[in-house]
Coordinates of C-alpha atoms in Angstrom, one line a residue:
Chain A
M12 CA -55.7 -18.8 187.5
S13 CA -54.9 -19.9 183.9
V14 CA -58.4 -21.6 183.9
R15 CA -60.0 -18.3 184.6
E16 CA -58.0 -16.5 181.9
T17 CA -58.9 -19.0 179.3
T18 CA -62.6 -18.7 179.9
T19 CA -62.4 -14.9 179.7
L20 CA -60.4 -15.0 176.7
R21 CA -62.7 -17.5 175.4
W22 CA -65.6 -15.4 176.2
I23 CA -63.9 -12.5 174.4
R24 CA -63.2 -14.5 171.5
A25 CA -66.8 -15.7 171.1
S26 CA -68.1 -12.1 171.4
L27 CA -65.6 -10.9 168.6
A28 CA -66.9 -14.0 166.6
V29 CA -70.5 -12.9 166.9
F30 CA -69.6 -9.5 166.1
L31 CA -67.6 -10.5 163.0
K32 CA -70.4 -12.9 161.7
D33 CA -72.8 -10.1 162.0
W34 CA -70.4 -7.7 160.3
R35 CA -69.4 -10.0 157.5
S36 CA -73.0 -10.7 156.9
E37 CA -73.8 -7.0 156.9
L38 CA -71.0 -6.2 154.3
R39 CA -72.4 -9.0 152.1
T40 CA -76.0 -8.0 152.1
R41 CA -75.6 -4.3 153.1
Y42 CA -79.2 -4.6 154.4
A43 CA -79.0 -2.3 157.5
M44 CA -76.5 0.0 156.1
S45 CA -78.6 0.8 153.0
A46 CA -81.6 1.3 155.0
L47 CA -79.7 3.7 157.3
V48 CA -78.3 5.6 154.6
M49 CA -81.5 6.1 152.6
F50 CA -83.3 6.9 155.8
V51 CA -80.9 9.5 156.8
V52 CA -80.8 11.1 153.2
T53 CA -84.6 11.1 153.0
T54 CA -85.2 12.5 156.2
I55 CA -82.8 15.3 155.7
S56 CA -84.1 16.0 152.2
I57 CA -87.7 16.4 153.8
I58 CA -86.4 18.7 156.4
L59 CA -84.7 20.9 153.9
F60 CA -87.8 20.9 151.6
S61 CA -90.0 22.0 154.6
L62 CA -87.7 24.6 155.7
G63 CA -87.9 26.1 152.3
G64 CA -84.7 28.1 152.5
E65 CA -85.4 29.8 155.7
G66 CA -83.7 28.4 158.7
A67 CA -85.1 27.4 162.1
S68 CA -83.9 28.5 165.6
P69 CA -80.8 26.7 166.9
E70 CA -83.0 25.1 169.7
V71 CA -85.3 23.5 167.2
L72 CA -82.4 22.5 164.9
A73 CA -80.8 20.7 167.8
G74 CA -83.8 18.7 168.7
M75 CA -84.5 17.8 165.0
L76 CA -80.9 16.5 164.6
W77 CA -81.5 13.9 167.5
V78 CA -85.1 13.2 165.9
V79 CA -83.4 12.0 162.7
I80 CA -80.7 10.1 164.7
F81 CA -83.5 8.4 166.7
F82 CA -85.5 7.3 163.9
A83 CA -82.5 6.1 161.7
A84 CA -81.4 4.0 164.8
M85 CA -85.1 2.5 164.9
S86 CA -84.7 1.7 161.2
G87 CA -81.5 0.0 161.2
L88 CA -80.4 -1.2 164.7
S89 CA -83.0 -4.1 165.1
R90 CA -81.4 -6.0 162.1
T91 CA -78.8 -7.8 164.2
F92 CA -81.6 -9.9 166.3
V93 CA -84.4 -9.7 163.7
M94 CA -81.9 -11.5 161.3
E95 CA -81.4 -14.2 163.7
E96 CA -85.1 -14.9 163.9
E97 CA -85.8 -14.6 160.1
R98 CA -83.1 -17.0 159.1
G99 CA -83.8 -19.4 161.9
T100 CA -80.1 -19.3 163.1
G101 CA -81.0 -18.2 166.5
M102 CA -81.2 -21.6 168.1
T103 CA -77.8 -22.6 166.8
L104 CA -76.3 -19.4 168.2
Q105 CA -77.9 -20.2 171.6
L106 CA -76.2 -23.6 171.4
L107 CA -72.7 -22.3 170.4
T108 CA -72.2 -19.2 172.3
P109 CA -73.1 -18.1 176.1
P110 CA -75.7 -15.6 176.1
G111 CA -73.2 -12.8 177.5
A112 CA -71.0 -13.2 174.5
V113 CA -74.0 -12.8 172.0
F114 CA -75.1 -9.9 173.6
A115 CA -71.6 -8.3 173.8
G116 CA -71.1 -9.3 170.2
K117 CA -74.2 -7.7 169.0
L118 CA -73.7 -4.6 171.2
L119 CA -70.6 -4.1 169.5
F120 CA -72.0 -4.4 166.1
N121 CA -74.7 -1.8 167.1
L122 CA -72.1 0.4 168.4
V123 CA -70.3 0.5 165.2
L124 CA -73.5 0.9 163.2
G125 CA -74.8 3.5 165.5
A126 CA -71.6 5.5 165.3
G127 CA -71.8 5.3 161.7
L128 CA -75.1 6.5 161.4
T129 CA -74.7 9.2 163.9
L130 CA -71.6 10.5 162.1
L131 CA -73.3 10.4 158.5
T132 CA -76.5 12.3 160.0
V133 CA -74.3 14.9 161.8
V134 CA -72.1 15.5 158.6
L135 CA -75.0 15.9 156.3
Y136 CA -77.1 18.0 158.7
A137 CA -74.2 20.3 159.4
F138 CA -73.4 20.7 155.6
F139 CA -77.1 21.2 154.4
I140 CA -79.1 22.8 157.1
N141 CA -78.8 26.4 157.4
G142 CA -78.7 27.7 161.0
F143 CA -77.1 24.9 162.5
I144 CA -74.1 26.2 164.1
V145 CA -71.9 24.6 166.6
R146 CA -69.9 27.1 168.6
T147 CA -68.4 24.9 171.2
L148 CA -66.9 22.0 169.4
S149 CA -65.8 19.9 172.4
I150 CA -69.3 19.8 173.8
F151 CA -70.7 18.7 170.6
L152 CA -68.1 16.0 170.0
L153 CA -68.5 14.6 173.3
T154 CA -72.2 14.7 173.1
I155 CA -72.4 12.8 169.8
A156 CA -70.0 10.2 171.1
L157 CA -71.8 9.5 174.3
G158 CA -75.1 9.9 172.7
S159 CA -74.4 7.3 170.2
V160 CA -73.1 4.9 172.5
G161 CA -76.2 5.4 174.9
L162 CA -78.4 5.0 171.9
A163 CA -76.8 1.9 170.7
A164 CA -76.7 0.3 174.1
A165 CA -80.5 0.8 174.8
S166 CA -81.5 -0.1 171.3
T167 CA -79.7 -3.3 171.4
I168 CA -81.6 -4.9 174.5
I169 CA -85.0 -3.5 173.0
A170 CA -84.1 -5.0 169.7
A171 CA -83.6 -8.4 171.5
I172 CA -87.0 -8.0 173.1
I173 CA -88.9 -7.1 170.0
A174 CA -87.3 -9.7 167.8
R175 CA -89.6 -12.4 169.4
A176 CA -92.6 -10.4 168.9
N177 CA -95.1 -10.2 166.1
T178 CA -95.3 -6.5 165.1
K179 CA -91.4 -5.9 165.2
G180 CA -91.3 -2.8 163.1
T181 CA -93.8 -0.7 164.8
L182 CA -93.1 -2.0 168.3
Y183 CA -89.4 -1.2 168.1
P184 CA -89.9 2.7 168.4
V185 CA -92.9 2.3 170.9
L186 CA -90.7 0.4 173.3
S187 CA -87.4 2.3 172.5
F188 CA -88.8 5.7 172.9
P189 CA -89.7 5.7 176.8
I190 CA -86.3 4.1 177.6
L191 CA -84.3 6.4 175.4
L192 CA -86.2 9.6 176.4
P193 CA -83.7 10.4 179.3
L194 CA -80.9 10.1 176.8
L195 CA -82.5 12.2 174.2
M196 CA -83.5 15.1 176.5
T197 CA -80.0 15.2 177.7
V198 CA -78.4 15.0 174.3
I199 CA -80.6 17.6 172.8
N200 CA -79.9 19.9 175.8
A201 CA -76.3 19.4 175.5
T202 CA -76.3 20.1 171.7
R203 CA -78.2 23.3 172.4
L204 CA -75.5 24.2 174.8
A205 CA -72.9 23.5 172.1
S206 CA -74.9 25.6 169.8
D207 CA -75.0 28.5 172.1
G208 CA -71.3 28.5 172.8
A209 CA -71.5 27.6 176.4
P210 CA -68.2 26.6 177.9
L211 CA -67.4 23.0 178.4
G212 CA -68.0 22.9 182.1
E213 CA -71.5 23.9 181.7
A214 CA -72.3 20.7 180.1
A215 CA -70.7 18.6 182.8
G216 CA -73.9 17.7 184.2
E217 CA -75.3 16.4 181.0
F218 CA -72.1 14.3 180.6
Q219 CA -72.4 12.7 183.8
I220 CA -75.9 11.8 183.3
L221 CA -75.0 10.2 179.9
I222 CA -72.3 8.4 181.3
S223 CA -74.2 7.0 184.3
Y224 CA -77.1 6.1 181.8
I225 CA -74.9 4.2 179.5
V226 CA -73.4 2.3 182.6
V227 CA -76.8 1.5 183.9
V228 CA -78.3 0.5 180.7
I229 CA -75.5 -1.9 179.8
T230 CA -75.4 -3.4 183.3
V231 CA -79.0 -4.0 183.4
S232 CA -79.0 -5.4 179.8
T233 CA -76.3 -7.8 180.4
L234 CA -78.2 -9.1 183.4
L235 CA -81.5 -9.5 181.8
F236 CA -80.4 -10.6 178.4
E237 CA -80.2 -14.4 179.3
Y238 CA -84.0 -14.3 180.1
I239 CA -84.9 -12.9 176.8
W240 CA -82.5 -14.9 174.8
K241 CA -83.1 -18.4 176.2
D242 CA -85.9 -20.2 174.7
Chain B
M29 CA -130.6 27.8 186.7
D30 CA -129.4 30.3 189.4
F31 CA -129.7 27.7 192.0
L32 CA -127.3 25.4 189.9
A33 CA -124.8 28.2 189.4
Q34 CA -124.7 29.0 193.1
H35 CA -124.3 25.6 194.3
Q36 CA -122.1 24.2 191.6
L37 CA -119.7 22.5 194.1
Y38 CA -122.4 20.6 195.9
I39 CA -123.9 19.3 192.7
V40 CA -120.4 18.1 191.7
L41 CA -120.2 16.4 195.2
I42 CA -123.5 14.7 194.8
I43 CA -122.4 13.4 191.1
A44 CA -119.0 12.4 192.6
V45 CA -120.5 10.3 195.5
G46 CA -123.0 9.0 193.0
I47 CA -120.2 7.5 190.8
W48 CA -118.4 6.3 193.7
F49 CA -121.4 4.5 195.0
G50 CA -122.1 3.0 191.6
L51 CA -118.6 1.9 191.4
Y52 CA -118.5 0.4 195.0
I53 CA -121.7 -1.7 194.4
Y54 CA -120.3 -2.9 191.1
L55 CA -117.1 -3.9 192.7
F56 CA -118.9 -5.5 195.6
R57 CA -121.2 -7.6 193.5
L58 CA -118.1 -8.7 191.4
D59 CA -116.3 -9.7 194.6
G60 CA -119.3 -11.7 195.7
R61 CA -119.7 -13.5 192.3
L62 CA -116.0 -14.4 192.2
K63 CA -116.2 -15.7 195.8
K64 CA -118.9 -18.1 194.6
L65 CA -117.1 -19.1 191.5
E66 CA -114.2 -19.8 193.7
R67 CA -116.2 -22.1 196.0
D68 CA -117.7 -23.8 193.2
M69 CA -114.2 -24.7 191.6
H70 CA -113.0 -25.6 195.0
R71 CA -115.7 -28.1 195.4
E72 CA -115.2 -29.3 191.9
Q73 CA -111.6 -30.1 192.6
H74 CA -112.4 -32.2 195.8
Chain C
M10 CA -114.5 -7.7 204.7
T11 CA -113.7 -5.0 207.2
L12 CA -111.0 -3.2 204.7
R13 CA -113.8 -3.1 202.0
I14 CA -116.3 -1.4 204.5
L15 CA -113.5 0.8 205.7
L16 CA -112.9 1.7 202.2
G17 CA -116.5 2.4 201.3
V18 CA -116.8 4.5 204.3
L19 CA -113.6 6.5 204.1
L20 CA -113.8 7.3 200.6
T21 CA -117.1 8.6 200.9
L22 CA -116.1 10.7 203.6
V23 CA -112.9 11.9 201.6
I24 CA -115.3 13.2 198.6
V25 CA -117.7 14.7 200.8
A26 CA -115.0 16.5 202.9
A27 CA -113.0 17.3 199.8
L28 CA -115.7 18.8 198.0
G29 CA -118.3 20.0 200.6
L30 CA -116.3 21.7 203.3
P31 CA -116.1 25.3 202.9
M32 CA -113.1 27.4 201.8
V33 CA -112.6 30.5 203.8
Q34 CA -110.2 33.2 204.1
H35 CA -109.6 32.9 207.8
P36 CA -110.9 29.3 209.0
Q37 CA -112.5 29.7 212.4
H38 CA -113.8 26.1 212.7
W39 CA -112.2 22.7 212.2
Y40 CA -114.3 22.1 209.2
E41 CA -113.0 25.0 207.2
F42 CA -110.2 24.8 204.9
P43 CA -108.1 27.8 204.3
S44 CA -108.5 29.6 200.9
I45 CA -105.4 30.3 199.3
P46 CA -105.3 33.6 197.2
G47 CA -104.8 32.5 193.7
L48 CA -106.0 28.9 194.0
E49 CA -109.1 29.1 196.1
E50 CA -111.6 26.4 195.2
K51 CA -109.2 24.9 192.7
A52 CA -107.1 23.3 195.5
R53 CA -109.6 20.8 196.0
I54 CA -108.2 18.9 193.1
I55 CA -105.2 18.0 195.2
F56 CA -107.3 15.4 197.1
F57 CA -107.9 13.4 194.0
H58 CA -105.1 14.2 191.5
V59 CA -102.1 13.5 193.8
P60 CA -103.5 10.1 194.9
T61 CA -104.2 9.0 191.4
A62 CA -100.8 10.0 190.2
W63 CA -99.0 8.6 193.2
L64 CA -100.9 5.3 192.7
S65 CA -100.1 5.0 189.1
V66 CA -96.4 4.9 190.1
M67 CA -97.0 2.5 192.8
A68 CA -98.9 0.3 190.6
F69 CA -95.9 0.4 188.3
I70 CA -93.6 -0.6 191.0
T71 CA -96.0 -3.5 192.0
S72 CA -95.9 -4.7 188.4
M73 CA -92.3 -4.6 188.3
I74 CA -92.0 -6.6 191.8
Y75 CA -94.3 -9.1 190.2
G76 CA -92.3 -9.3 187.1
I77 CA -89.0 -9.9 188.9
R78 CA -91.0 -12.7 190.9
Y79 CA -91.8 -14.2 187.5
L80 CA -88.4 -14.3 186.1
R81 CA -87.2 -16.2 189.3
R82 CA -90.0 -18.6 189.8
K83 CA -91.7 -18.8 186.4
D84 CA -95.2 -18.9 188.0
P85 CA -97.7 -17.8 185.7
M86 CA -99.8 -16.1 188.5
D87 CA -97.0 -13.8 189.0
D88 CA -97.1 -12.5 185.6
L89 CA -101.0 -12.3 185.7
T90 CA -100.6 -10.1 188.8
S91 CA -97.9 -8.1 187.1
A92 CA -100.3 -7.3 184.2
S93 CA -103.2 -6.7 186.3
A94 CA -101.3 -4.1 188.3
A95 CA -100.1 -2.5 185.1
G96 CA -103.8 -2.3 183.8
L97 CA -104.7 -0.5 186.9
G98 CA -101.6 1.7 186.7
L99 CA -102.6 2.8 183.3
L100 CA -106.1 3.7 184.3
F101 CA -104.9 5.8 187.3
C102 CA -102.2 7.4 185.1
V103 CA -104.9 8.4 182.5
L104 CA -106.9 9.8 185.4
A105 CA -103.9 11.7 186.9
T106 CA -102.9 13.1 183.5
V107 CA -106.5 14.3 182.7
T108 CA -107.3 15.7 186.2
G109 CA -103.8 17.5 185.9
A110 CA -104.5 19.0 182.4
I111 CA -107.8 20.2 183.4
W112 CA -106.3 21.8 186.7
A113 CA -103.5 23.3 184.5
K114 CA -106.1 24.9 182.2
F115 CA -107.9 26.7 185.0
N116 CA -104.7 27.5 186.9
W117 CA -102.2 28.6 184.3
G118 CA -104.2 28.9 181.2
S119 CA -103.2 25.9 179.2
Y120 CA -103.7 22.2 179.2
W121 CA -100.3 21.2 178.8
N122 CA -96.9 22.9 179.4
W123 CA -94.2 20.2 179.4
D124 CA -93.2 21.1 182.9
P125 CA -91.3 18.5 185.0
R126 CA -94.3 16.9 186.7
E127 CA -96.4 17.0 183.6
T128 CA -93.6 15.4 181.4
S129 CA -93.0 12.6 184.0
I130 CA -96.6 11.5 184.2
F131 CA -96.6 11.7 180.4
V132 CA -93.4 9.4 180.3
L133 CA -95.3 7.0 182.6
L134 CA -98.1 6.9 180.2
L135 CA -95.7 6.0 177.4
I136 CA -94.1 3.4 179.4
Y137 CA -97.6 1.8 180.1
G138 CA -98.5 2.1 176.4
A139 CA -95.3 0.4 175.5
Y140 CA -95.9 -2.4 178.0
F141 CA -99.2 -3.4 176.7
S142 CA -98.2 -3.0 173.0
L143 CA -95.4 -5.5 174.0
R144 CA -97.9 -8.0 175.5
A145 CA -100.1 -7.7 172.7
A146 CA -97.5 -8.6 170.3
V147 CA -96.4 -11.8 171.9
E148 CA -98.7 -14.8 171.7
V149 CA -96.8 -17.4 173.5
E150 CA -97.7 -17.0 177.3
E151 CA -94.2 -17.9 178.6
K152 CA -92.3 -15.5 176.2
R153 CA -94.9 -12.8 176.7
A154 CA -94.5 -13.0 180.6
T155 CA -90.6 -13.1 180.4
L156 CA -90.6 -10.2 177.8
S157 CA -92.9 -8.0 179.8
S158 CA -91.0 -8.7 183.1
V159 CA -87.7 -7.7 181.4
Y160 CA -89.1 -4.7 179.9
S161 CA -90.7 -3.4 183.1
I162 CA -87.4 -3.6 184.8
I163 CA -85.6 -1.8 182.0
A164 CA -88.2 0.9 182.0
A165 CA -88.0 1.3 185.8
V166 CA -84.5 1.6 185.7
T167 CA -84.5 4.7 183.4
V168 CA -87.1 6.4 185.4
P169 CA -84.8 7.6 188.1
F170 CA -82.7 9.5 185.5
F171 CA -85.6 11.9 185.1
V172 CA -85.0 13.2 188.6
F173 CA -81.8 14.5 187.5
I174 CA -82.5 15.6 184.1
M175 CA -85.7 17.4 185.1
P176 CA -84.1 20.6 186.8
R177 CA -81.5 20.9 184.0
I178 CA -84.0 21.1 181.3
M179 CA -86.2 23.5 183.1
T180 CA -83.5 25.9 183.9
G181 CA -82.6 25.9 180.5
L182 CA -85.9 27.0 179.0
H183 CA -87.1 30.4 179.3
P184 CA -90.5 30.6 180.9
G185 CA -89.6 28.4 183.8
A186 CA -92.9 26.8 184.5
K187 CA -95.0 29.8 184.8
G188 CA -93.7 30.7 188.3
D189 CA -94.2 27.4 190.0
P190 CA -90.4 26.1 190.3
D191 CA -91.4 22.7 191.1
G192 CA -94.4 22.5 188.5
A193 CA -97.5 21.2 190.1
G194 CA -96.4 20.2 193.3
P195 CA -98.5 22.0 196.0
V196 CA -98.1 19.2 198.6
I197 CA -94.5 20.3 198.9
E198 CA -95.1 23.9 198.2
F199 CA -98.0 25.3 200.1
K200 CA -98.5 24.2 203.7
M201 CA -101.7 22.5 204.2
S202 CA -103.8 23.3 207.3
L203 CA -104.1 20.3 209.7
N204 CA -107.7 19.4 208.5
M205 CA -106.6 19.5 204.7
R206 CA -103.8 17.0 205.5
V207 CA -106.2 14.7 207.2
V208 CA -108.5 14.7 204.3
F209 CA -105.5 14.4 202.0
F210 CA -103.8 11.4 203.6
S211 CA -107.1 9.8 204.1
S212 CA -107.6 10.2 200.5
L213 CA -104.2 8.5 199.7
I214 CA -105.0 5.6 202.1
A215 CA -108.6 5.1 200.6
F216 CA -107.3 5.2 196.9
T217 CA -104.5 2.8 198.0
L218 CA -107.2 0.4 199.5
L219 CA -109.0 0.9 196.3
F220 CA -106.2 -0.1 194.2
L221 CA -105.5 -3.2 196.4
W222 CA -109.0 -4.3 196.1
M223 CA -109.3 -3.9 192.5
L224 CA -106.0 -5.7 192.0
S225 CA -107.1 -8.7 194.0
L226 CA -110.3 -8.7 192.1
R227 CA -108.4 -8.8 188.8
V228 CA -106.0 -11.3 189.9
R229 CA -108.7 -13.7 191.3
T230 CA -110.5 -13.3 187.9
A231 CA -107.3 -14.1 186.2
R232 CA -106.8 -16.9 188.2
L233 CA -110.2 -18.5 187.5
E234 CA -109.8 -18.0 183.9
Y235 CA -106.4 -19.5 184.0
H236 CA -107.4 -22.7 185.8
H237 CA -110.7 -22.9 184.0
Q238 CA -109.0 -23.1 180.3
P239 CA -110.0 -26.2 178.4
K240 CA -107.2 -28.7 178.8
G241 CA -105.5 -30.1 175.9

C-alpha cells in the first residue's frame, strides 16, 4: 500500500512541477498573459465602438460575451503546448514525466489562465457594455465558473493536437469550435437565463450538461493524451 | 414550354436517373480498372 | 458482383418510384402515394435527404471506428480507411445540408433557420471540415494518422451532448421552429403509408450499399497508392 501511495504522490508532484514550470516561465515572459489581456481589451473596445452608445438586446450581449471569451481562449491557451515545440523541450519532458502528469499539469495551467481571462472579460464587459444586466447572480457565477473549466479542458487537449501541426494558429479555433459548441450553446443559454432573472432551478439542466461535459472531456482527454504526446 | 411545365416531375426523374446511370457506369469502370491493377500488382509480387 | 448489380437496380427503382409514382389525395392503388396537405409533392425529398444525412453520420462513425483501430494496431490501412470514410461522409453531409436547405426554402420560406436538425447537420459539417484541416496540416504520416484518430474520437464524444442541448435551446427561443416541434423530422412525425415506407427503406439500403461500394473503391485505390510508393 505504501508503494501505491508513493506512486500517486510522485504523480501529483510531477503534475505540480509541470504546472509550476509553465507558470514560472509564463510569469517571466508574460507571453500568453499579455496576448490575452490585449485581446480582451481590443475586442471589447471594438464592440463598444460598433455599438456606438446604443445597447443591444440582452440575448445578443450574452452571446457576445462568450464569443469574446472563446476567441480570447483561442489566442492564449495553446501557448502551453506550442512553447514546448518551439523551444524543443518536448522531448525532454517526455523522458522525465509520465504523460498523465504532463497533461494534468498543463490542464491546471490552462485552468488558471482560463479563469483569469474569463474573469477579466466578465469584469470589463459588465463595466463598459450598456445593457448587460445580470439579474440572477447565482446562475451567472456558476455559469462562468463551470464554463471556464469546460473551456480550459477542451482547449487543452486540442492545443496538444495542434502543437504538432503546421498551421497552428488558424487550426486551433477550427478544431476547437465543434468540440466547444455544446459548451458554448449551454453557457450562452444559461447567461441569458441569468440576464432574464430566472430562478436558479431553471438553469439546473444547463449545469447538469456543463458538469457532464467537463467530466467527459477530461476523461477522454486523459485517455487519449498519451497517443498525442508520444513521439 | 407548356409540356415541360406540366411534366416537370418526370423531367426531374429522367435527369436524376441519367445522373445515376452516369455515376454507376463510372464507378463500375473504376472498379474494373482497380481489379486489373490489383491483379497486375499481385503478379508482380510473385 | 451481385451486390453491385443489386445496388444498380435498386437505386434506379428507388429514383423512379420516388419521383414517378403519383401523389393523390386518396390512394386507391398500391402505386399511389398519399398526398399530405401542406407537403404534397415536396415530401418526395424525404427519399433522398434523409438517407444522405443518415449516411453522413454512419460514415463518421465508421471513420471513428477505424481511427480507434489505428490507434491500437498502427496499421496505415486503418487510417486510410478512416480518411476515406470521412471523405465520403463529408460528401453526403454537404448533399444532406443542401437538399435540406432547398426543402426548407420551399416548405418554410427560408433556407436556414437554426432549428435542431439543421444545427446538428451543420455541426457535423464543421467537424468534417476540422478533420480535413487537421489532416492537411500534418505532413508526417504516422502523426497525421494518430492525431486524426484522436480528434475524431473527441469530436464523436461531444456529439451526444447535442441531443440534450437542443430541446433546451429551442424552448428558450421564441419562434419555436415554425410549428414543427422536431424540426425537419417527418420520418418520426407523419406516418408514411406502407408503399412510401418500402421506397424509403429501399432508398436507405441502396444508399448504404452505394456508400460501402464507394468506400471499398477508395480504400483499394489508397492501398494501391500506398504499396506503389517509390521505395527509399
